[in-house]
Structure formats: C-alpha cells, structure tokens
Amino acid sequence: MSLSIQPCTVTEHDAARALAAHLSLSAEFGPLATSEGWFDMTSDPYAAPELAWIAILDGQPAGFCHGLVLPQTDGGRWSVLRLGVAMPWRRRGIATALLAAATEGLRRREGDRRCEEMIAAWAPNEAAAGFAASHGFMHARWFWNMQRPATPCPAPAVVDGIAIRTFDGSEQGLAHWTDVYLRSFADHYHFVPSTIDVSRALAARPGFRADGLALAYRNGSCVGFCRNILTGETGEVAMLGVAPEARGLGLGRALLRWGVRWLEGEGAAPIELRVDGENETALALYRAEGFEPSRTRELWSRPLLRD
Ligand SMILES: CC(C)(COP(=O)(O)OP(=O)(O)OC[C@H]1O[C@@H](n2cnc3c(N)ncnc32)[C@H](O)[C@@H]1OP(=O)(O)O)[C@@H](O)C(=O)NCCC(=O)NCCS
C-alpha cells in the first residue's frame, strides 16, 4: 500500500469534492459535494490552507481534510478540522495521517500561540467518537440542528421603540452589523471577534442577500440583528443576536419571526438553525417558536500538540 498525504490545493479540489459526495461520506459532508457548498467552505475568510490535505492511496483519492482557524478574544486561536476517509479505505491509518499533517500545518502556522484543535461529526458516529478518543480529543460540546414544521410563522410583534430594517449595503450598515454582532455574542462559547472587514467580505460573497439581513434600531443605535442564508432549498436562520441592553423585550422572538417569514417568502424548506446545546435561553426561544431538534453534532477538542 502506498499512501501519500498531499496539500489539497485548487488542483485537487474536484477529487476532494468527489470524495465528499461518496456514499460513505455524504451524511457528514453532503453540502460540500455541491460546487456552492465547496466554494463556501474553501473561500471562508478563516479557511486555512495549512489544514487542507488529500490522501492518495495507491494512486486513488481516499480521504481529505479541510479546516478553519479562528481568533479568540485573548489572542489565542481555535481550529476546527473536517476530515473524512471513504469507506473502502478505513482503518488503515489514513485519517490519522491526515490529522498529523493538519496538526503539523497548524504548528507551523501558529508557532507558540495558544491554540486548540477541534474535530466534529454528526451523531451518532461510532467511528468519529473512536477516532477522537484514540487521538486524545475530549468531548467539548453538542450543537443542535433544529427545524421548524412547515406551518405559517406568525407575524413578529412590534417591540416598543424598536424598528427592524433590512441592511442597506452601506458602510454605516456594515459598522452597525459588526458592532451588534460583537456585543451580542461576546460571552458565547468560542466567540469569534469580528471586524468590519470580515463583515464586508461576508457581504461580498456570492449568495449573500442584503435583504436577508435585518438590523433592529432603538434611538439610532443598532441593538439586534438576524441573518438568513439560503443553500439550495434549505433556509437557515444563520445568526440571531440581541445586544445586552435590549434583552428581555421580545426582540429576539420578533427577529426570529422576521427571519422565518423571510425564508418562507423565498420558498425555503426546510427552515432550520443551529444552536449551542448549552445556550438555554436560545433553545427555549427556538422551542417556543416551534423549532425541534433534528440532528446533533458533537465537537471534540484537544490543545494543539507540540513536540
Ligand atoms: C472517522 C474517520 C475519519 C476515521 O478514518 P480512518 O482512516 O478509518 O481512521 P484511522 O484508520 O486513522 O483510525 C485511527 C483510530 O481511530 C479509531 N477508530 C477509527 N474508526 C473507528 C471505528 N469505526 N470504531 C471505533 N474506533 C475507530 C481507532 O482507535 C483507530 O485505530 P485502530 O484502527 O488501530 O484501532 C472515518 O471513519 C470517516 O471518514 N468517517 C465519516 C466522516 C466523519 O465522521 N468525519 C468526522 C471525523 S471526526
């Protein structure tokens, strides 16, 4: 058996995408098999070429990995690696070799900076859990995918003194969106501090819909937002945040309904969202608005290993 682990550059993207579509990997990587999903992953502002590898076994693509490296507020980083080996070639150490290449890439990239490595999989997944344990990863978190039945969503209630407007594409709008995101998510698990440049890059990505982003204003100050994403038929309330000073007024519910109704208007089905399984406040709101867990995703973590 001849195994070679090579950087997964643009030349190898078609081969890696074909692997993502392999019957044994599509449950984990389904959306990546589409050109849209693959582009989304590889063009993410946090995508790290140092984590992108393809495994060639006896001349054939057998597995791949790809990952993001994200900043933390304390200057550290966390990375999340997506890794898959097609069924005929499992239990031959291929994922182990891909992980070793990605870890080495991360060490080169990050030097002495504090960094955490994460891997993730939809549950149940015995192979991923066994793989994680065998490489010293510990359970870190559950994330829930929640879906809403296809019943019409009630209109958002008017929240006193608050106006919900769609994003107008202006620099001022970008600044408001960035600021309200930072303030809404500051105390969240693995909060990723953003900048106006990141927001600008997101707004410039193909498929971004300015009218799918709502900003909520009180006395000229932006105090909440909701951003929707359409991927094929699927509609996602991708991010919903209310600034601390505007919580408890019903704004989260109003923005969620705004998001669901926008997605309904676009004909999306299913309508879903993803939430940290320990975010009780958000879970309670989503449940109260008819969302039910459809799948759970497990995340495992280890500190970046250094020699
Ligand atoms: C998880 C996955 C990447 C492992 O790939 P692989 O190339 O078979 O893994 P390796 O051969 O390097 O396995 C290394 C160790 O992981 C553990 N492991 C791997 N598969 C396992 C399984 N099915 N059950 C229990 N433990 C398993 C074992 O300890 C194994 O060592 P061993 O074979 O000496 O016992 C592969 O099963 C896969 O692609 N699954 C679908 C995609 C996925 O779940 N991705 C998320 C990964 S976190």
Tab-separated table of C-alpha atoms and ligand atoms in Angstrom:
chain	number	residue	atom	x	y	z
A	1	MET	CA	0.000	0.000	0.000
A	2	SER	CA	1.411	3.374	-0.982
A	3	LEU	CA	-0.067	6.311	0.921
A	4	SER	CA	0.778	9.899	0.180
A	5	ILE	CA	-0.630	12.911	2.032
A	6	GLN	CA	-0.548	15.959	-0.237
A	7	PRO	CA	-1.642	19.574	0.143
A	8	CYS	CA	-5.222	19.897	-1.121
A	9	THR	CA	-4.753	22.834	-3.464
A	10	VAL	CA	-7.186	24.024	-6.139
A	11	THR	CA	-5.906	21.274	-8.478
A	12	GLU	CA	-7.139	18.604	-6.043
A	13	HIS	CA	-10.479	20.258	-5.244
A	14	ASP	CA	-12.514	18.190	-7.721
A	15	ALA	CA	-11.079	14.960	-6.336
A	16	ALA	CA	-11.781	16.035	-2.736
A	17	ARG	CA	-15.288	17.136	-3.657
A	18	ALA	CA	-15.950	13.773	-5.295
A	19	LEU	CA	-14.898	12.132	-2.009
A	20	ALA	CA	-17.324	14.365	-0.076
A	21	ALA	CA	-20.075	13.006	-2.355
A	22	HIS	CA	-19.044	9.360	-1.760
A	23	LEU	CA	-21.925	7.327	-0.346
A	24	SER	CA	-19.993	6.653	2.858
A	25	LEU	CA	-19.258	10.357	3.429
A	26	SER	CA	-22.307	12.198	2.141
A	27	ALA	CA	-24.139	12.063	5.501
A	28	GLU	CA	-21.274	14.005	7.052
A	29	PHE	CA	-20.287	16.175	4.115
A	30	GLY	CA	-23.403	16.345	1.889
A	31	PRO	CA	-23.432	20.110	1.233
A	32	LEU	CA	-19.709	20.085	0.388
A	33	ALA	CA	-20.401	17.876	-2.603
A	34	THR	CA	-22.142	20.790	-4.349
A	35	SER	CA	-19.962	23.415	-6.019
A	36	GLU	CA	-21.739	26.064	-3.919
A	37	GLY	CA	-21.018	24.248	-0.627
A	38	TRP	CA	-17.438	23.500	-1.588
A	39	PHE	CA	-16.841	27.119	-2.580
A	40	ASP	CA	-18.390	28.278	0.705
A	41	MET	CA	-16.013	26.145	2.734
A	42	THR	CA	-12.833	26.874	0.794
A	43	SER	CA	-13.454	30.613	0.446
A	44	ASP	CA	-14.361	31.142	4.083
A	45	PRO	CA	-12.354	34.110	5.435
A	46	TYR	CA	-10.968	31.771	8.138
A	47	ALA	CA	-10.142	28.785	5.870
A	48	ALA	CA	-6.533	27.710	6.449
A	49	PRO	CA	-4.539	26.129	3.591
A	50	GLU	CA	-2.264	24.583	6.249
A	51	LEU	CA	-5.184	22.313	7.229
A	52	ALA	CA	-6.162	21.271	3.704
A	53	TRP	CA	-4.793	17.845	2.713
A	54	ILE	CA	-5.764	14.956	0.482
A	55	ALA	CA	-4.775	11.320	0.981
A	56	ILE	CA	-3.829	9.371	-2.145
A	57	LEU	CA	-3.769	5.618	-1.655
A	58	ASP	CA	-2.251	3.562	-4.453
A	59	GLY	CA	-2.896	6.446	-6.835
A	60	GLN	CA	-6.529	6.993	-5.785
A	61	PRO	CA	-8.017	9.786	-3.623
A	62	ALA	CA	-9.110	8.099	-0.364
A	63	GLY	CA	-9.625	10.877	2.171
A	64	PHE	CA	-9.355	14.598	2.714
A	65	CYS	CA	-9.379	17.251	5.391
A	66	HIS	CA	-10.066	20.953	5.462
A	67	GLY	CA	-10.247	23.392	8.310
A	68	LEU	CA	-10.727	26.837	9.733
A	69	VAL	CA	-8.535	28.710	12.190
A	70	LEU	CA	-10.474	31.243	14.233
A	71	PRO	CA	-9.322	34.025	16.533
A	72	GLN	CA	-10.280	34.301	20.196
A	73	THR	CA	-10.510	37.484	22.226
A	74	ASP	CA	-7.436	36.633	24.331
A	75	GLY	CA	-5.192	36.385	21.255
A	76	GLY	CA	-5.369	32.569	21.144
A	77	ARG	CA	-6.830	30.548	18.285
A	78	TRP	CA	-9.083	27.552	17.834
A	79	SER	CA	-9.230	25.403	14.768
A	80	VAL	CA	-11.889	23.063	13.500
A	81	LEU	CA	-10.970	20.282	11.116
A	82	ARG	CA	-13.346	18.465	8.776
A	83	LEU	CA	-11.946	15.098	7.962
A	84	GLY	CA	-13.247	12.081	6.076
A	85	VAL	CA	-11.981	8.793	4.669
A	86	ALA	CA	-14.177	6.878	2.218
A	87	MET	CA	-15.407	3.507	3.444
A	88	PRO	CA	-13.285	1.112	1.425
A	89	TRP	CA	-10.127	2.654	2.861
A	90	ARG	CA	-10.946	2.981	6.552
A	91	ARG	CA	-8.976	1.565	9.494
A	92	ARG	CA	-5.688	1.862	7.608
A	93	GLY	CA	-4.397	4.914	9.443
A	94	ILE	CA	-5.387	7.365	6.698
A	95	ALA	CA	-7.347	9.780	8.918
A	96	THR	CA	-4.510	9.558	11.431
A	97	ALA	CA	-2.049	10.603	8.713
A	98	LEU	CA	-4.319	13.453	7.556
A	99	LEU	CA	-4.709	14.679	11.129
A	100	ALA	CA	-0.931	14.558	11.644
A	101	ALA	CA	-0.418	16.701	8.516
A	102	ALA	CA	-3.053	19.200	9.664
A	103	THR	CA	-1.606	19.376	13.181
A	104	GLU	CA	1.865	19.949	11.765
A	105	GLY	CA	0.439	22.660	9.464
A	106	LEU	CA	-1.229	24.324	12.419
A	107	ARG	CA	2.002	24.268	14.435
A	108	ARG	CA	3.880	25.881	11.556
A	109	ARG	CA	1.168	28.496	11.177
A	110	GLU	CA	0.635	29.349	14.823
A	111	GLY	CA	4.133	28.962	16.264
A	112	ASP	CA	3.939	29.342	20.039
A	113	ARG	CA	0.496	30.884	20.116
A	114	ARG	CA	-2.078	29.131	22.318
A	115	CYS	CA	-4.280	27.060	20.048
A	116	GLU	CA	-6.984	24.430	20.362
A	117	GLU	CA	-7.750	21.723	17.816
A	118	MET	CA	-11.324	20.597	17.316
A	119	ILE	CA	-12.991	17.917	15.241
A	120	ALA	CA	-16.722	17.396	14.841
A	121	ALA	CA	-19.256	14.915	13.495
A	122	TRP	CA	-22.992	14.394	13.270
A	123	ALA	CA	-24.143	11.921	15.915
A	124	PRO	CA	-24.304	9.010	16.282
A	125	ASN	CA	-20.931	8.277	14.730
A	126	GLU	CA	-19.004	5.497	16.423
A	127	ALA	CA	-16.045	5.827	14.081
A	128	ALA	CA	-15.633	9.556	14.754
A	129	ALA	CA	-16.021	9.060	18.513
A	130	GLY	CA	-13.443	6.233	18.470
A	131	PHE	CA	-11.113	8.265	16.287
A	132	ALA	CA	-11.422	11.306	18.573
A	133	ALA	CA	-10.708	9.234	21.697
A	134	SER	CA	-7.744	7.493	20.095
A	135	HIS	CA	-6.115	10.867	19.399
A	136	GLY	CA	-6.634	12.420	22.808
A	137	PHE	CA	-9.618	14.589	21.922
A	138	MET	CA	-12.187	15.078	24.690
A	139	HIS	CA	-15.881	15.793	24.296
A	140	ALA	CA	-16.311	19.583	24.214
A	141	ARG	CA	-19.861	20.433	23.194
A	142	TRP	CA	-23.069	19.383	21.487
A	143	PHE	CA	-24.640	21.572	18.843
A	144	TRP	CA	-28.230	21.051	17.780
A	145	ASN	CA	-29.721	21.422	14.364
A	146	MET	CA	-33.335	22.477	14.797
A	147	GLN	CA	-36.064	22.563	12.168
A	148	ARG	CA	-39.452	24.182	12.081
A	149	PRO	CA	-42.557	22.422	10.740
A	150	ALA	CA	-43.895	23.934	7.526
A	151	THR	CA	-46.702	25.852	9.231
A	152	PRO	CA	-47.013	29.593	8.576
A	153	CYS	CA	-44.997	31.672	11.028
A	154	PRO	CA	-46.921	34.339	12.962
A	155	ALA	CA	-46.041	37.970	12.275
A	156	PRO	CA	-43.386	39.477	14.532
A	157	ALA	CA	-44.854	41.571	17.345
A	158	VAL	CA	-43.960	45.244	17.339
A	159	VAL	CA	-41.429	45.911	20.109
A	160	ASP	CA	-41.916	49.345	21.637
A	161	GLY	CA	-39.451	51.905	20.340
A	162	ILE	CA	-37.667	49.433	18.051
A	163	ALA	CA	-37.653	49.488	14.258
A	164	ILE	CA	-36.498	46.499	12.202
A	165	ARG	CA	-34.900	47.442	8.878
A	166	THR	CA	-33.139	45.421	6.218
A	167	PHE	CA	-29.442	46.010	5.634
A	168	ASP	CA	-28.912	48.724	3.008
A	169	GLY	CA	-25.405	47.660	1.973
A	170	SER	CA	-23.857	50.911	3.271
A	171	GLU	CA	-20.608	51.247	5.231
A	172	GLN	CA	-22.661	52.513	8.160
A	173	GLY	CA	-24.859	49.408	7.976
A	174	LEU	CA	-21.727	47.211	7.947
A	175	ALA	CA	-20.427	49.031	11.038
A	176	HIS	CA	-23.750	48.566	12.851
A	177	TRP	CA	-23.927	44.878	11.956
A	178	THR	CA	-20.346	44.277	13.128
A	179	ASP	CA	-20.858	46.168	16.372
A	180	VAL	CA	-24.139	44.475	17.285
A	181	TYR	CA	-22.654	41.040	16.477
A	182	LEU	CA	-19.672	41.752	18.759
A	183	ARG	CA	-21.900	42.918	21.602
A	184	SER	CA	-24.475	40.132	21.248
A	185	PHE	CA	-22.040	37.227	21.145
A	186	ALA	CA	-19.187	38.442	23.379
A	187	ASP	CA	-19.934	35.936	26.143
A	188	HIS	CA	-20.596	32.974	23.857
A	189	TYR	CA	-18.672	29.716	23.675
A	190	HIS	CA	-15.805	30.153	21.211
A	191	PHE	CA	-16.837	33.683	20.372
A	192	VAL	CA	-15.037	34.829	17.241
A	193	PRO	CA	-14.218	38.540	17.405
A	194	SER	CA	-15.017	40.070	14.039
A	195	THR	CA	-14.134	43.281	12.238
A	196	ILE	CA	-15.842	45.446	9.675
A	197	ASP	CA	-13.507	43.926	7.061
A	198	VAL	CA	-14.858	40.456	7.848
A	199	SER	CA	-18.440	41.755	7.553
A	200	ARG	CA	-17.558	43.410	4.252
A	201	ALA	CA	-16.043	40.148	2.998
A	202	LEU	CA	-19.183	38.231	4.066
A	203	ALA	CA	-21.433	40.742	2.322
A	204	ALA	CA	-19.359	40.395	-0.867
A	205	ARG	CA	-19.656	36.588	-1.010
A	206	PRO	CA	-21.790	35.084	-3.760
A	207	GLY	CA	-25.221	34.208	-2.415
A	208	PHE	CA	-25.192	36.881	0.307
A	209	ARG	CA	-28.622	38.543	0.429
A	210	ALA	CA	-28.658	42.072	1.839
A	211	ASP	CA	-32.428	41.809	2.188
A	212	GLY	CA	-31.938	38.634	4.255
A	213	LEU	CA	-30.138	40.594	6.969
A	214	ALA	CA	-32.290	42.582	9.405
A	215	LEU	CA	-30.944	45.224	11.781
A	216	ALA	CA	-33.026	46.423	14.747
A	217	TYR	CA	-32.669	50.042	15.871
A	218	ARG	CA	-33.596	51.873	19.064
A	219	ASN	CA	-32.907	55.607	19.256
A	220	GLY	CA	-30.475	55.343	16.358
A	221	SER	CA	-28.493	52.561	17.988
A	222	CYS	CA	-28.399	49.070	16.465
A	223	VAL	CA	-29.481	46.617	19.187
A	224	GLY	CA	-30.213	43.395	17.312
A	225	PHE	CA	-29.797	41.523	14.049
A	226	CYS	CA	-30.877	38.419	12.170
A	227	ARG	CA	-29.060	36.971	9.170
A	228	ASN	CA	-30.546	34.336	6.873
A	229	ILE	CA	-28.826	32.036	4.436
A	230	LEU	CA	-30.342	30.089	1.548
A	231	THR	CA	-28.491	26.946	0.458
A	232	GLY	CA	-30.384	25.279	-2.337
A	233	GLU	CA	-33.884	24.677	-0.950
A	234	THR	CA	-32.772	24.912	2.662
A	235	GLY	CA	-33.266	28.118	4.582
A	236	GLU	CA	-31.215	28.837	7.660
A	237	VAL	CA	-31.611	31.455	10.328
A	238	ALA	CA	-27.839	31.592	10.455
A	239	MET	CA	-27.290	34.171	13.154
A	240	LEU	CA	-29.552	35.981	15.541
A	241	GLY	CA	-28.333	38.338	18.224
A	242	VAL	CA	-29.703	40.925	20.634
A	243	ALA	CA	-27.383	43.364	22.417
A	244	PRO	CA	-27.406	43.022	26.234
A	245	GLU	CA	-29.242	46.315	26.813
A	246	ALA	CA	-32.183	45.256	24.612
A	247	ARG	CA	-32.724	41.747	26.008
A	248	GLY	CA	-35.977	40.759	27.700
A	249	LEU	CA	-38.166	42.927	25.430
A	250	GLY	CA	-39.261	40.273	22.944
A	251	LEU	CA	-36.805	41.458	20.289
A	252	GLY	CA	-35.179	38.008	19.846
A	253	ARG	CA	-38.589	36.482	19.126
A	254	ALA	CA	-39.512	39.321	16.755
A	255	LEU	CA	-36.225	38.970	14.841
A	256	LEU	CA	-36.598	35.176	14.688
A	257	ARG	CA	-40.080	35.524	13.216
A	258	TRP	CA	-38.778	38.118	10.791
A	259	GLY	CA	-36.107	35.596	9.701
A	260	VAL	CA	-38.504	32.666	9.359
A	261	ARG	CA	-41.007	34.735	7.404
A	262	TRP	CA	-38.300	35.993	5.058
A	263	LEU	CA	-37.214	32.398	4.406
A	264	GLU	CA	-40.852	31.323	3.928
A	265	GLY	CA	-41.237	34.096	1.369
A	266	GLU	CA	-38.232	32.694	-0.509
A	267	GLY	CA	-39.920	29.262	-0.598
A	268	ALA	CA	-37.272	27.654	1.642
A	269	ALA	CA	-37.919	24.187	3.034
A	270	PRO	CA	-36.814	23.045	5.497
A	271	ILE	CA	-36.231	26.094	7.661
A	272	GLU	CA	-33.568	25.380	10.232
A	273	LEU	CA	-30.984	26.803	12.560
A	274	ARG	CA	-28.059	25.587	14.613
A	275	VAL	CA	-27.592	26.294	18.297
A	276	ASP	CA	-25.119	25.553	21.056
A	277	GLY	CA	-26.705	22.807	23.183
A	278	GLU	CA	-25.777	24.752	26.326
A	279	ASN	CA	-27.386	28.004	25.257
A	280	GLU	CA	-30.554	27.529	27.316
A	281	THR	CA	-32.032	30.950	26.527
A	282	ALA	CA	-31.792	30.479	22.786
A	283	LEU	CA	-33.015	26.866	22.988
A	284	ALA	CA	-36.086	27.957	24.946
A	285	LEU	CA	-36.915	30.636	22.382
A	286	TYR	CA	-36.449	28.318	19.410
A	287	ARG	CA	-38.562	25.594	21.022
A	288	ALA	CA	-41.296	28.093	21.871
A	289	GLU	CA	-41.298	29.151	18.202
A	290	GLY	CA	-41.837	25.588	17.014
A	291	PHE	CA	-38.272	24.501	16.214
A	292	GLU	CA	-37.469	20.906	17.156
A	293	PRO	CA	-34.061	19.194	17.278
A	294	SER	CA	-33.415	17.314	14.033
A	295	ARG	CA	-29.746	16.320	14.405
A	296	THR	CA	-26.977	16.795	16.928
A	297	ARG	CA	-23.352	17.490	16.248
A	298	GLU	CA	-20.597	16.566	18.657
A	299	LEU	CA	-17.413	18.583	18.974
A	300	TRP	CA	-14.208	17.215	20.449
A	301	SER	CA	-11.205	19.242	21.487
A	302	ARG	CA	-7.552	18.941	22.427
A	303	PRO	CA	-4.843	21.537	22.928
A	304	LEU	CA	-2.531	21.852	19.907
A	305	LEU	CA	0.134	19.207	20.473
A	306	ARG	CA	3.707	20.447	20.371
A	307	ASP	CA	6.880	18.331	20.363
B	1	LIG	C1	-13.716	8.897	11.499
B	1	LIG	C2	-12.881	8.564	10.268
B	1	LIG	C3	-12.319	9.888	9.673
B	1	LIG	C4	-11.712	7.631	10.652
B	1	LIG	O1	-10.946	7.368	9.486
B	1	LIG	P1	-9.915	6.123	9.411
B	1	LIG	O2	-8.935	6.400	8.323
B	1	LIG	O3	-10.676	4.861	9.342
B	1	LIG	O4	-9.189	6.245	10.845
B	1	LIG	P2	-7.788	5.560	11.277
B	1	LIG	O5	-7.556	4.316	10.492
B	1	LIG	O6	-6.719	6.598	11.225
B	1	LIG	O7	-8.144	5.189	12.782
B	1	LIG	C5	-7.367	5.592	13.890
B	1	LIG	C6	-8.035	5.097	15.161
B	1	LIG	O8	-9.326	5.699	15.319
B	1	LIG	C7	-10.221	4.761	15.974
B	1	LIG	N1	-11.295	4.371	15.077
B	1	LIG	C8	-11.380	4.548	13.754
B	1	LIG	N2	-12.540	4.053	13.281
B	1	LIG	C9	-13.190	3.522	14.302
B	1	LIG	C10	-14.432	2.842	14.450
B	1	LIG	N3	-15.222	2.581	13.377
B	1	LIG	N4	-14.829	2.485	15.686
B	1	LIG	C11	-14.051	2.727	16.772
B	1	LIG	N5	-12.835	3.351	16.684
B	1	LIG	C12	-12.427	3.744	15.471
B	1	LIG	C13	-9.357	3.532	16.296
B	1	LIG	O9	-8.763	3.723	17.560
B	1	LIG	C14	-8.305	3.606	15.177
B	1	LIG	O10	-7.121	2.891	15.490
B	1	LIG	P3	-7.047	1.288	15.179
B	1	LIG	O11	-7.565	1.086	13.781
B	1	LIG	O12	-5.598	0.983	15.323
B	1	LIG	O13	-7.937	0.639	16.193
B	1	LIG	C15	-13.730	7.817	9.206
B	1	LIG	O14	-14.444	6.761	9.828
B	1	LIG	C16	-14.738	8.695	8.477
B	1	LIG	O15	-14.376	9.316	7.498
B	1	LIG	N6	-15.982	8.755	8.955
B	1	LIG	C17	-17.031	9.585	8.301
B	1	LIG	C18	-16.678	11.068	8.341
B	1	LIG	C19	-16.581	11.571	9.753
B	1	LIG	O16	-17.206	11.066	10.660
B	1	LIG	N7	-15.806	12.642	9.935
B	1	LIG	C20	-15.614	13.233	11.235
B	1	LIG	C21	-14.315	12.806	11.804
B	1	LIG	S1	-14.079	13.467	13.438
